[in-house]
Structure formats: C-alpha cells, structure tokens
mmCIF file of C-alpha atoms and ligand atoms in Angstrom:
data_model
loop_
_atom_site.group_PDB
_atom_site.id
_atom_site.type_symbol
_atom_site.label_atom_id
_atom_site.label_comp_id
_atom_site.label_asym_id
_atom_site.label_seq_id
_atom_site.Cartn_x
_atom_site.Cartn_y
_atom_site.Cartn_z
ATOM 1 C CA MET A 1 87.926 70.770 89.835
ATOM 2 C CA THR A 2 85.983 73.858 88.690
ATOM 3 C CA ASP A 3 87.722 76.946 87.277
ATOM 4 C CA LYS A 4 86.841 78.770 90.486
ATOM 5 C CA SER A 5 88.358 75.968 92.545
ATOM 6 C CA GLN A 6 91.583 76.036 90.565
ATOM 7 C CA LEU A 7 91.881 79.771 91.019
ATOM 8 C CA ILE A 8 91.515 79.611 94.779
ATOM 9 C CA ALA A 9 93.528 76.457 95.315
ATOM 10 C CA THR A 10 96.542 77.899 93.580
ATOM 11 C CA THR A 11 96.320 81.440 94.920
ATOM 12 C CA HIS A 12 99.311 82.098 97.095
ATOM 13 C CA THR A 13 99.259 85.804 97.956
ATOM 14 C CA ASP A 14 96.598 87.959 96.407
ATOM 15 C CA ASN A 15 97.297 91.643 96.836
ATOM 16 C CA THR A 16 93.653 92.538 96.234
ATOM 17 C CA ASP A 17 93.037 90.988 99.647
ATOM 18 C CA ASN A 18 95.677 93.242 101.106
ATOM 19 C CA ALA A 19 94.608 96.642 99.885
ATOM 20 C CA ARG A 20 96.982 98.283 102.324
ATOM 21 C CA THR A 21 100.070 96.686 100.836
ATOM 22 C CA GLY A 22 103.476 97.142 102.352
ATOM 23 C CA ASN A 23 102.550 94.926 105.286
ATOM 24 C CA THR A 24 105.449 92.630 105.970
ATOM 25 C CA ILE A 25 103.965 90.334 108.586
ATOM 26 C CA LEU A 26 102.748 87.332 106.650
ATOM 27 C CA VAL A 27 99.915 85.353 108.216
ATOM 28 C CA GLY A 28 98.201 82.295 106.770
ATOM 29 C CA ILE A 29 94.400 82.179 106.867
ATOM 30 C CA SER A 30 91.524 79.886 105.933
ATOM 31 C CA ALA A 31 90.356 81.351 102.600
ATOM 32 C CA CYS A 32 86.675 81.451 103.607
ATOM 33 C CA LEU A 33 87.521 83.916 106.415
ATOM 34 C CA LEU A 34 88.570 86.490 103.824
ATOM 35 C CA GLY A 35 85.206 86.160 102.100
ATOM 36 C CA ASP A 36 86.202 83.651 99.428
ATOM 37 C CA GLU A 37 83.183 81.577 98.474
ATOM 38 C CA VAL A 38 84.877 78.233 99.019
ATOM 39 C CA ARG A 39 82.674 76.596 101.641
ATOM 40 C CA PHE A 40 80.867 73.352 100.856
ATOM 41 C CA ASN A 41 77.703 75.329 99.986
ATOM 42 C CA GLY A 42 79.493 77.958 97.896
ATOM 43 C CA GLY A 43 79.338 80.486 100.730
ATOM 44 C CA HIS A 44 81.992 82.107 102.898
ATOM 45 C CA SER A 45 82.658 82.840 106.591
ATOM 46 C CA ARG A 46 84.032 86.382 106.225
ATOM 47 C CA SER A 47 85.648 87.567 109.446
ATOM 48 C CA LYS A 48 85.074 91.261 110.132
ATOM 49 C CA TYR A 49 88.102 91.443 112.382
ATOM 50 C CA CYS A 50 90.476 89.779 109.920
ATOM 51 C CA CYS A 51 89.135 91.781 106.973
ATOM 52 C CA GLY A 52 89.128 94.955 109.077
ATOM 53 C CA PRO A 53 91.780 96.022 111.605
ATOM 54 C CA LEU A 54 94.168 93.093 111.050
ATOM 55 C CA GLN A 55 94.565 93.808 107.339
ATOM 56 C CA ASP A 56 96.327 97.067 108.231
ATOM 57 C CA TYR A 57 99.180 95.070 109.760
ATOM 58 C CA PHE A 58 99.100 91.543 108.369
ATOM 59 C CA ARG A 59 99.444 90.435 104.783
ATOM 60 C CA PHE A 60 97.272 87.366 104.543
ATOM 61 C CA GLU A 61 98.069 84.249 102.549
ATOM 62 C CA LYS A 62 94.822 82.385 102.065
ATOM 63 C CA PHE A 63 94.329 78.715 101.461
ATOM 64 C CA CYS A 64 91.405 76.306 101.325
ATOM 65 C CA PRO A 65 92.652 72.726 101.829
ATOM 66 C CA GLU A 66 89.375 71.137 100.723
ATOM 67 C CA VAL A 67 89.461 72.991 97.423
ATOM 68 C CA ALA A 68 93.163 72.171 97.063
ATOM 69 C CA ALA A 69 92.249 68.485 97.481
ATOM 70 C CA GLY A 70 89.945 68.804 94.480
ATOM 71 C CA PHE A 71 86.649 68.343 96.300
ATOM 72 C CA GLY A 72 85.098 71.191 94.280
ATOM 73 C CA ILE A 73 82.613 73.987 95.049
ATOM 74 C CA PRO A 74 79.913 73.247 95.991
ATOM 75 C CA ARG A 75 80.687 69.833 97.502
ATOM 76 C CA ALA A 76 79.127 67.289 99.788
ATOM 77 C CA THR A 77 79.832 67.870 103.488
ATOM 78 C CA LEU A 78 82.748 66.087 105.125
ATOM 79 C CA ARG A 79 83.237 64.850 108.663
ATOM 80 C CA LEU A 80 85.847 63.144 110.824
ATOM 81 C CA THR A 81 85.298 59.577 111.913
ATOM 82 C CA GLY A 82 87.035 56.670 113.679
ATOM 83 C CA ASP A 83 89.792 56.993 116.293
ATOM 84 C CA PRO A 84 89.629 60.554 117.709
ATOM 85 C CA LEU A 85 93.420 60.524 118.119
ATOM 86 C CA ASN A 86 93.909 59.615 114.463
ATOM 87 C CA PRO A 87 90.634 60.383 112.688
ATOM 88 C CA ARG A 88 89.758 59.717 109.065
ATOM 89 C CA MET A 89 87.883 62.060 106.722
ATOM 90 C CA VAL A 90 84.750 60.808 104.987
ATOM 91 C CA TYR A 91 81.690 62.260 103.271
ATOM 92 C CA THR A 92 78.889 62.719 105.818
ATOM 93 C CA ARG A 93 76.395 60.863 103.640
ATOM 94 C CA GLU A 94 78.904 58.250 102.437
ATOM 95 C CA PRO A 95 80.778 57.170 105.579
ATOM 96 C CA ASP A 96 82.517 54.351 103.688
ATOM 97 C CA ASN A 97 84.026 56.778 101.190
ATOM 98 C CA ASP A 98 87.356 57.543 102.933
ATOM 99 C CA VAL A 99 88.975 60.629 101.360
ATOM 100 C CA THR A 100 91.733 61.086 103.956
ATOM 101 C CA GLU A 101 94.617 60.339 101.598
ATOM 102 C CA GLN A 102 93.206 62.590 98.864
ATOM 103 C CA PHE A 103 92.857 65.368 101.432
ATOM 104 C CA HIS A 104 96.447 64.989 102.728
ATOM 105 C CA THR A 105 97.840 64.953 99.187
ATOM 106 C CA GLY A 106 96.053 68.241 98.441
ATOM 107 C CA TYR A 107 97.909 70.291 101.061
ATOM 108 C CA GLU A 108 101.248 68.447 101.417
ATOM 109 C CA THR A 109 103.292 70.585 99.030
ATOM 110 C CA ARG A 110 101.781 73.800 100.320
ATOM 111 C CA LEU A 111 102.454 72.820 103.947
ATOM 112 C CA GLU A 112 106.191 72.531 103.311
ATOM 113 C CA LYS A 113 106.275 76.130 102.027
ATOM 114 C CA LEU A 114 104.862 77.942 105.055
ATOM 115 C CA GLY A 115 108.096 78.521 106.971
ATOM 116 C CA HIS A 116 107.955 82.263 106.203
ATOM 117 C CA LEU A 117 104.683 82.828 108.095
ATOM 118 C CA ASP A 118 104.423 84.510 111.501
ATOM 119 C CA GLY A 119 100.953 83.248 112.339
ATOM 120 C CA TYR A 120 97.892 81.393 111.096
ATOM 121 C CA ILE A 121 94.163 82.044 111.542
ATOM 122 C CA LEU A 122 91.891 79.046 111.071
ATOM 123 C CA ALA A 123 88.130 78.701 110.624
ATOM 124 C CA LYS A 124 86.443 77.077 113.624
ATOM 125 C CA ASN A 125 84.559 73.759 113.669
ATOM 126 C CA SER A 126 85.798 72.621 110.266
ATOM 127 C CA PRO A 127 86.921 68.977 109.870
ATOM 128 C CA SER A 128 89.806 70.449 107.851
ATOM 129 C CA CYS A 129 90.670 73.805 109.458
ATOM 130 C CA GLY A 130 89.262 73.684 113.025
ATOM 131 C CA MET A 131 92.026 74.219 115.592
ATOM 132 C CA GLU A 132 90.267 72.273 118.361
ATOM 133 C CA ARG A 133 86.914 70.839 119.479
ATOM 134 C CA VAL A 134 86.103 69.321 116.076
ATOM 135 C CA LYS A 135 83.644 66.428 116.383
ATOM 136 C CA VAL A 136 84.777 62.904 115.502
ATOM 137 C CA PHE A 137 81.870 60.587 114.732
ATOM 138 C CA GLN A 138 81.438 56.938 115.682
ATOM 139 C CA PRO A 139 79.897 54.341 113.317
ATOM 140 C CA ASN A 140 76.505 54.947 115.014
ATOM 141 C CA SER A 141 76.787 58.635 113.980
ATOM 142 C CA HIS A 142 77.168 59.842 117.562
ATOM 143 C CA PRO A 143 80.196 62.034 118.252
ATOM 144 C CA HIS A 144 83.000 60.792 120.504
ATOM 145 C CA ASP A 145 83.527 62.602 123.811
ATOM 146 C CA ILE A 146 87.092 63.267 122.683
ATOM 147 C CA LYS A 147 87.332 66.042 120.123
ATOM 148 C CA SER A 148 90.064 66.613 117.541
ATOM 149 C CA ALA A 149 91.607 69.332 115.432
ATOM 150 C CA GLY A 150 90.738 69.418 111.750
ATOM 151 C CA LEU A 151 93.174 67.410 109.623
ATOM 152 C CA PHE A 152 94.882 70.390 107.966
ATOM 153 C CA ALA A 153 95.075 72.288 111.272
ATOM 154 C CA LYS A 154 96.590 69.248 112.965
ATOM 155 C CA ALA A 155 99.249 68.856 110.267
ATOM 156 C CA LEU A 156 100.014 72.602 110.348
ATOM 157 C CA MET A 157 100.525 72.666 114.126
ATOM 158 C CA ALA A 158 102.667 69.514 114.040
ATOM 159 C CA ARG A 159 104.870 70.843 111.212
ATOM 160 C CA TYR A 160 105.294 74.339 112.746
ATOM 161 C CA PRO A 161 105.005 73.878 116.518
ATOM 162 C CA HIS A 162 106.252 77.418 117.316
ATOM 163 C CA LEU A 163 103.866 79.177 114.931
ATOM 164 C CA PRO A 164 101.150 81.295 116.623
ATOM 165 C CA VAL A 165 97.836 79.729 115.564
ATOM 166 C CA GLU A 166 94.341 80.881 116.482
ATOM 167 C CA GLU A 167 90.717 80.356 115.419
ATOM 168 C CA ASP A 168 88.497 83.165 114.134
ATOM 169 C CA GLY A 169 85.869 82.509 116.816
ATOM 170 C CA ARG A 170 88.408 82.759 119.641
ATOM 171 C CA LEU A 171 89.566 86.124 118.274
ATOM 172 C CA ASN A 172 86.266 87.544 119.582
ATOM 173 C CA ASP A 173 87.679 87.120 123.093
ATOM 174 C CA ALA A 174 89.662 90.265 123.971
ATOM 175 C CA HIS A 175 92.315 88.380 125.987
ATOM 176 C CA LEU A 176 92.885 85.674 123.361
ATOM 177 C CA ARG A 177 92.947 88.295 120.605
ATOM 178 C CA GLU A 178 95.520 90.430 122.413
ATOM 179 C CA ASN A 179 97.642 87.386 123.133
ATOM 180 C CA PHE A 180 97.546 86.113 119.547
ATOM 181 C CA VAL A 181 98.559 89.471 118.049
ATOM 182 C CA GLN A 182 101.362 89.822 120.590
ATOM 183 C CA ARG A 183 102.639 86.334 119.690
ATOM 184 C CA VAL A 184 102.563 87.078 115.962
ATOM 185 C CA PHE A 185 104.568 90.292 116.415
ATOM 186 C CA ALA A 186 107.050 88.535 118.744
ATOM 187 C CA HIS A 187 107.490 85.678 116.257
ATOM 188 C CA HIS A 188 108.085 88.190 113.475
ATOM 189 C CA THR A 189 110.652 90.089 115.544
ATOM 190 C CA PHE A 190 112.473 86.864 116.419
ATOM 191 C CA ARG A 191 112.740 85.846 112.781
ATOM 192 C CA GLN A 192 113.987 89.304 111.787
ATOM 193 C CA GLN A 193 116.378 89.928 114.656
ATOM 194 C CA VAL A 194 117.624 86.437 115.467
ATOM 195 C CA MET A 195 116.941 83.922 112.704
ATOM 196 C CA ALA A 196 118.184 86.288 109.966
ATOM 197 C CA GLN A 197 121.617 86.107 111.588
ATOM 198 C CA PRO A 198 121.676 83.557 114.411
ATOM 199 C CA SER A 199 124.087 84.401 117.225
ATOM 200 C CA VAL A 200 124.137 84.417 121.001
ATOM 201 C CA LYS A 201 124.481 88.202 120.848
ATOM 202 C CA ASN A 202 121.245 88.538 118.849
ATOM 203 C CA LEU A 203 119.468 86.078 121.138
ATOM 204 C CA LEU A 204 120.541 88.112 124.164
ATOM 205 C CA ALA A 205 119.329 91.332 122.536
ATOM 206 C CA PHE A 206 115.927 89.754 121.832
ATOM 207 C CA HIS A 207 115.716 88.325 125.343
ATOM 208 C CA SER A 208 116.575 91.716 126.812
ATOM 209 C CA GLN A 209 113.724 93.440 124.911
ATOM 210 C CA TYR A 210 111.179 90.772 125.800
ATOM 211 C CA LYS A 211 112.168 90.415 129.444
ATOM 212 C CA TYR A 212 109.000 91.975 130.885
ATOM 213 C CA ILE A 213 106.656 90.233 128.451
ATOM 214 C CA LEU A 214 108.156 86.957 129.619
ATOM 215 C CA MET A 215 107.829 88.023 133.242
ATOM 216 C CA ALA A 216 104.127 88.793 132.714
ATOM 217 C CA HIS A 217 103.501 85.284 131.392
ATOM 218 C CA SER A 218 105.862 83.002 133.289
ATOM 219 C CA GLN A 219 108.263 83.828 136.076
ATOM 220 C CA THR A 220 109.702 80.319 135.672
ATOM 221 C CA GLU A 221 110.586 80.721 132.008
ATOM 222 C CA TYR A 222 111.704 84.305 132.579
ATOM 223 C CA ARG A 223 114.421 82.855 134.827
ATOM 224 C CA GLY A 224 114.853 79.619 132.845
ATOM 225 C CA LEU A 225 115.490 81.314 129.511
ATOM 226 C CA GLY A 226 117.899 83.708 131.205
ATOM 227 C CA GLN A 227 119.831 80.661 132.454
ATOM 228 C CA LEU A 228 119.721 79.057 129.014
ATOM 229 C CA LEU A 229 121.411 82.106 127.519
ATOM 230 C CA GLY A 230 123.744 82.448 130.491
ATOM 231 C CA GLN A 231 125.482 79.293 131.671
ATOM 232 C CA GLU A 232 123.844 76.708 129.411
ATOM 233 C CA HIS A 233 124.176 78.168 125.916
ATOM 234 C CA GLN A 234 127.591 76.598 125.321
ATOM 235 C CA ASP A 235 125.971 73.149 125.407
ATOM 236 C CA TYR A 236 124.223 73.773 122.078
ATOM 237 C CA PRO A 237 125.152 74.614 118.470
ATOM 238 C CA ILE A 238 123.710 78.060 117.662
ATOM 239 C CA GLU A 239 120.857 76.835 115.386
ATOM 240 C CA GLN A 240 119.731 74.365 118.041
ATOM 241 C CA LEU A 241 119.979 77.045 120.724
ATOM 242 C CA CYS A 242 117.800 79.444 118.680
ATOM 243 C CA ASP A 243 115.240 76.710 118.036
ATOM 244 C CA LEU A 244 115.131 75.707 121.695
ATOM 245 C CA TYR A 245 114.834 79.322 122.819
ATOM 246 C CA LEU A 246 111.992 80.039 120.354
ATOM 247 C CA GLN A 247 110.141 76.883 121.342
ATOM 248 C CA ARG A 248 110.330 77.730 125.062
ATOM 249 C CA PHE A 249 109.602 81.423 124.510
ATOM 250 C CA MET A 250 106.509 80.830 122.352
ATOM 251 C CA THR A 251 105.213 78.202 124.789
ATOM 252 C CA ALA A 252 105.741 80.575 127.723
ATOM 253 C CA ILE A 253 103.670 83.357 126.117
ATOM 254 C CA SER A 254 101.058 81.064 124.553
ATOM 255 C CA LYS A 255 98.370 81.877 127.151
ATOM 256 C CA PRO A 256 97.163 85.375 128.105
ATOM 257 C CA ALA A 257 98.910 86.893 131.124
ATOM 258 C CA ASN A 258 96.615 87.494 134.097
ATOM 259 C CA ARG A 259 95.965 90.806 135.836
ATOM 260 C CA GLY A 260 98.115 89.909 138.857
ATOM 261 C CA ASN A 261 101.155 89.192 136.694
ATOM 262 C CA HIS A 262 100.700 92.419 134.724
ATOM 263 C CA TYR A 263 100.439 94.291 138.033
ATOM 264 C CA ASN A 264 103.716 92.721 139.118
ATOM 265 C CA VAL A 265 105.424 93.878 135.906
ATOM 266 C CA LEU A 266 103.989 97.390 136.284
ATOM 267 C CA LEU A 267 105.545 97.572 139.749
ATOM 268 C CA HIS A 268 108.912 96.368 138.429
ATOM 269 C CA LEU A 269 108.906 99.050 135.731
ATOM 270 C CA PHE A 270 107.760 101.647 138.257
ATOM 271 C CA GLY A 271 110.925 100.835 140.209
ATOM 272 C CA TYR A 272 112.951 102.619 137.511
ATOM 273 C CA LEU A 273 111.028 105.852 138.179
ATOM 274 C CA LYS A 274 111.141 106.000 141.962
ATOM 275 C CA PRO A 275 114.291 108.160 142.285
ATOM 276 C CA HIS A 276 112.863 110.738 139.850
ATOM 277 C CA LEU A 277 109.331 111.360 141.131
ATOM 278 C CA GLU A 278 107.735 113.344 143.959
ATOM 279 C CA GLY A 279 105.776 111.455 146.589
ATOM 280 C CA ASP A 280 102.278 112.505 145.429
ATOM 281 C CA VAL A 281 103.032 111.585 141.795
ATOM 282 C CA LYS A 282 104.285 108.185 142.909
ATOM 283 C CA GLN A 283 101.121 107.655 144.907
ATOM 284 C CA ASP A 284 98.926 108.606 141.918
ATOM 285 C CA ILE A 285 100.712 106.051 139.756
ATOM 286 C CA LEU A 286 100.453 103.327 142.391
ATOM 287 C CA ASN A 287 96.742 104.087 142.870
ATOM 288 C CA THR A 288 96.195 103.657 139.119
ATOM 289 C CA PHE A 289 98.024 100.310 139.194
ATOM 290 C CA GLU A 290 95.825 99.262 142.118
ATOM 291 C CA HIS A 291 92.717 100.245 140.147
ATOM 292 C CA TYR A 292 93.977 98.116 137.252
ATOM 293 C CA LEU A 293 94.488 95.151 139.591
ATOM 294 C CA GLN A 294 90.944 95.544 140.885
ATOM 295 C CA GLY A 295 89.536 95.738 137.339
ATOM 296 C CA TYR A 296 88.367 99.370 137.499
ATOM 297 C CA VAL A 297 90.615 100.492 134.618
ATOM 298 C CA ASN A 298 92.192 98.651 131.698
ATOM 299 C CA LEU A 299 95.851 97.868 131.049
ATOM 300 C CA ALA A 300 96.178 100.685 128.495
ATOM 301 C CA THR A 301 95.289 103.247 131.175
ATOM 302 C CA ALA A 302 97.964 102.027 133.598
ATOM 303 C CA LEU A 303 100.575 101.721 130.856
ATOM 304 C CA THR A 304 99.877 105.141 129.332
ATOM 305 C CA LEU A 305 100.586 106.767 132.673
ATOM 306 C CA LEU A 306 103.697 104.686 133.256
ATOM 307 C CA HIS A 307 104.974 105.245 129.731
ATOM 308 C CA HIS A 308 104.552 109.010 130.109
ATOM 309 C CA TYR A 309 107.087 109.073 132.943
ATOM 310 C CA LEU A 310 109.377 106.401 131.487
ATOM 311 C CA ARG A 311 109.766 108.539 128.369
ATOM 312 C CA GLN A 312 111.045 111.360 130.593
ATOM 313 C CA PHE A 313 113.119 109.442 133.107
ATOM 314 C CA GLY A 314 113.586 105.888 131.806
ATOM 315 C CA SER A 315 116.920 104.591 130.554
ATOM 316 C CA HIS A 316 117.332 103.459 126.954
ATOM 317 C CA TYR A 317 117.119 99.869 128.236
ATOM 318 C CA VAL A 318 113.719 100.302 129.841
ATOM 319 C CA GLN A 319 112.310 102.408 127.007
ATOM 320 C CA ALA A 320 113.252 99.629 124.578
ATOM 321 C CA GLN A 321 111.130 97.085 126.450
ATOM 322 C CA ARG A 322 108.609 95.455 124.092
ATOM 323 C CA TYR A 323 106.201 95.163 126.998
ATOM 324 C CA LEU A 324 105.543 98.898 126.594
ATOM 325 C CA SER A 325 104.770 98.528 122.907
ATOM 326 C CA PRO A 326 104.405 94.913 121.732
ATOM 327 C CA TYR A 327 102.351 95.852 118.621
ATOM 328 C CA PRO A 328 100.877 99.044 117.109
ATOM 329 C CA LYS A 329 98.789 100.984 119.634
ATOM 330 C CA ALA A 330 96.158 101.708 116.975
ATOM 331 C CA LEU A 331 94.960 98.110 117.295
ATOM 332 C CA GLY A 332 93.571 99.184 120.664
ATOM 333 C CA LEU A 333 94.021 95.723 122.150
ATOM 334 C CA ARG A 334 95.076 96.802 125.617
ATOM 335 C CA ASN A 335 91.963 98.963 125.961
ATOM 336 C CA GLN A 336 89.981 95.754 126.362
ATOM 337 C CA VAL A 337 92.107 93.753 128.789
HETATM 338 S S1 SF4 B 401 87.101 76.068 106.748
HETATM 339 FE FE1 SF4 B 401 88.949 75.559 105.580
HETATM 340 S S2 SF4 B 401 88.325 73.867 104.254
HETATM 341 FE FE2 SF4 B 401 86.450 74.844 104.988
HETATM 342 S S3 SF4 B 401 85.930 76.356 103.417
HETATM 343 FE FE3 SF4 B 401 87.144 77.421 104.960
HETATM 344 S S4 SF4 B 401 89.235 77.283 104.164
HETATM 345 FE FE4 SF4 B 401 88.038 75.756 103.082
#
C-alpha cells in the first residue's frame, strides 16, 4: 500500500474536513465524496452538497474500503460478478482474480466500530460503495438484469439495518434529500434521548415528539407504535423494546411523505388553533394549505404560517412537535418540497 493509501485507510475523523467543528452528528461517508483522491484513477468524486451545507451540521467520518483492502492508488478497476444475490469482486481485466475475501478483510474491523454513527452517505455505482443498482457481470461480460449493492454498502446495511443510508446522487432529489436529513436527525435524537438511558418513559417522550412526523409517513405505524408503547410494551425487555421501536420507526419514515399526507398533518395541527382564531384568519390558513396540496406553494410556506399562530396559541405539547422543526431551518429543505 502507498503512503497515501495508508493515510486515508487509517483516517478515522479528520477535523480538517470538518472546518466548522462542534458538530455532534456523526455521519459516515465514502472518502472520495469529500474530495479525497482515492478513486481507482487517483481522482475524487467531491460532492458539493456534502462539502457545503451538510458540513455545517454533520461531522463526517470518511472511509475508502478499497484503499483499506490494500488495493492501492491508482489501481485496476474492479467489478462484481457471478450470482447477483451473492456477487464476487474481481478485477475487470482479470475476471479470474477473485479479491472478495481480501476486500471483506479490509473493512471488517472498521465495520464493527460504526455503532456511533447517525447516517451514512455512499458513492453511487461503485462495486464497493454503491447503495443499489450496481451492475453484476456474467462470464460473457454482459450485466445481469438483477442489480446489487456494492459489497461494503451491503455489509454496512446488513450490520446496521436502522441506520439512515443514502447515495450522493440521490441527494440531488429534493424529496430524498429532505427525507434523509430528517432521518439522520431523528436517529440522532433517538440515540440521545432514548438509547442513552433506555426506559419506557423516554420512549414515550420520543414518540410524543415525533407523533406528527410518523403520521405524515404512515398512519398504520403511527397507530401501531402507539399500541406497542401502550398495551404491548410489557411483553418485551426494555432493550428489545427500544430496538423494535427504532426498527419500526426508521422503516416507517424511510420514504418521503407525500403531499396529501402532509396536508392531513397540517389540518390536524390547525385543529389546535381553531378556538383561538377569527373566521377570516382561519380561511386564509386553510387556503394556504389548499395551495400547498395543489402544488402552488411549498411546505415551508404552509408551515411558516401555521407555526406563526402555534407559537402564539399552541400548547407546550404541540410546540414541541418535531414535525414543526425536524432539523435546522437554515438547510432550507422544506423550501423545495
Ligand atoms: S466509491 Fe468507495 S471504494 Fe470507490 S473510491 Fe470512493 S470511497 Fe473508495
């Protein structure tokens, strides 16, 4: 391995990548996305979004599994081959040179030490880091119809099934981006408020704050998780209950909420204001919600208006709802959905 390879393979957290230190939300990332020249050709895949707005809130922990496996920089290109459900890693120009075991050995120790992360951003299309749609080649060099995840990405998602994971390319989609950031902040809050001191009381407090986020994503799990913490919680030891709750919660919010579901939540929250507002003000608010439903205004517009009145008339319970503020407003994510 070259000196450069050793440096990058062993780097855990490099504060020079996190100029705005003090960030406490730790997120793993493919090293090439931060501009590290670790790609097979000695180049990088610097992500403007990750190196820009996200660095104000996330402290990134970078890792290149191919460098960690000792493949060097530059290196011959790799590809996946064989059974798409259990692919092998080989050199593109030497398909008989199977380096799967060497690759796994390179990241194994690191993988076991990622339990402190609240999210992971992976580089797309890579046979190592790609989250999905990675080609798996047949012996005739044609790709299978079935695609795979890269081998490191696959191991990461299997080892940490609740961890919010996303690809850099998908972060260009406003809905996927908003959803990923929301999941990372929710995961972080859960670890701080519940896992730091697991108890039914802390679970209930978390559930209470996230009630309307859950409602926006899944009415079924909104009710189901309420039941789990109500009648069913005595069936489980507390650690198992927390794990089950987190698994179901993260699954429920794993896809972006649609406009109709957000509209439904806006109406529920509006219900808290009805006794306090004059008729024409109520109608103005409802008209704005209707415009949001029809796509004429964004979610931030509807929520800013609602929040204005909830700050004046809302109870402590409703003002504490994470739906109103799931992550810092400065990220501007709800201006685009
Ligand atoms: S995609 Fe993954 S394996 Fe490839 S250069 Fe980036 S960090 Fe390394």
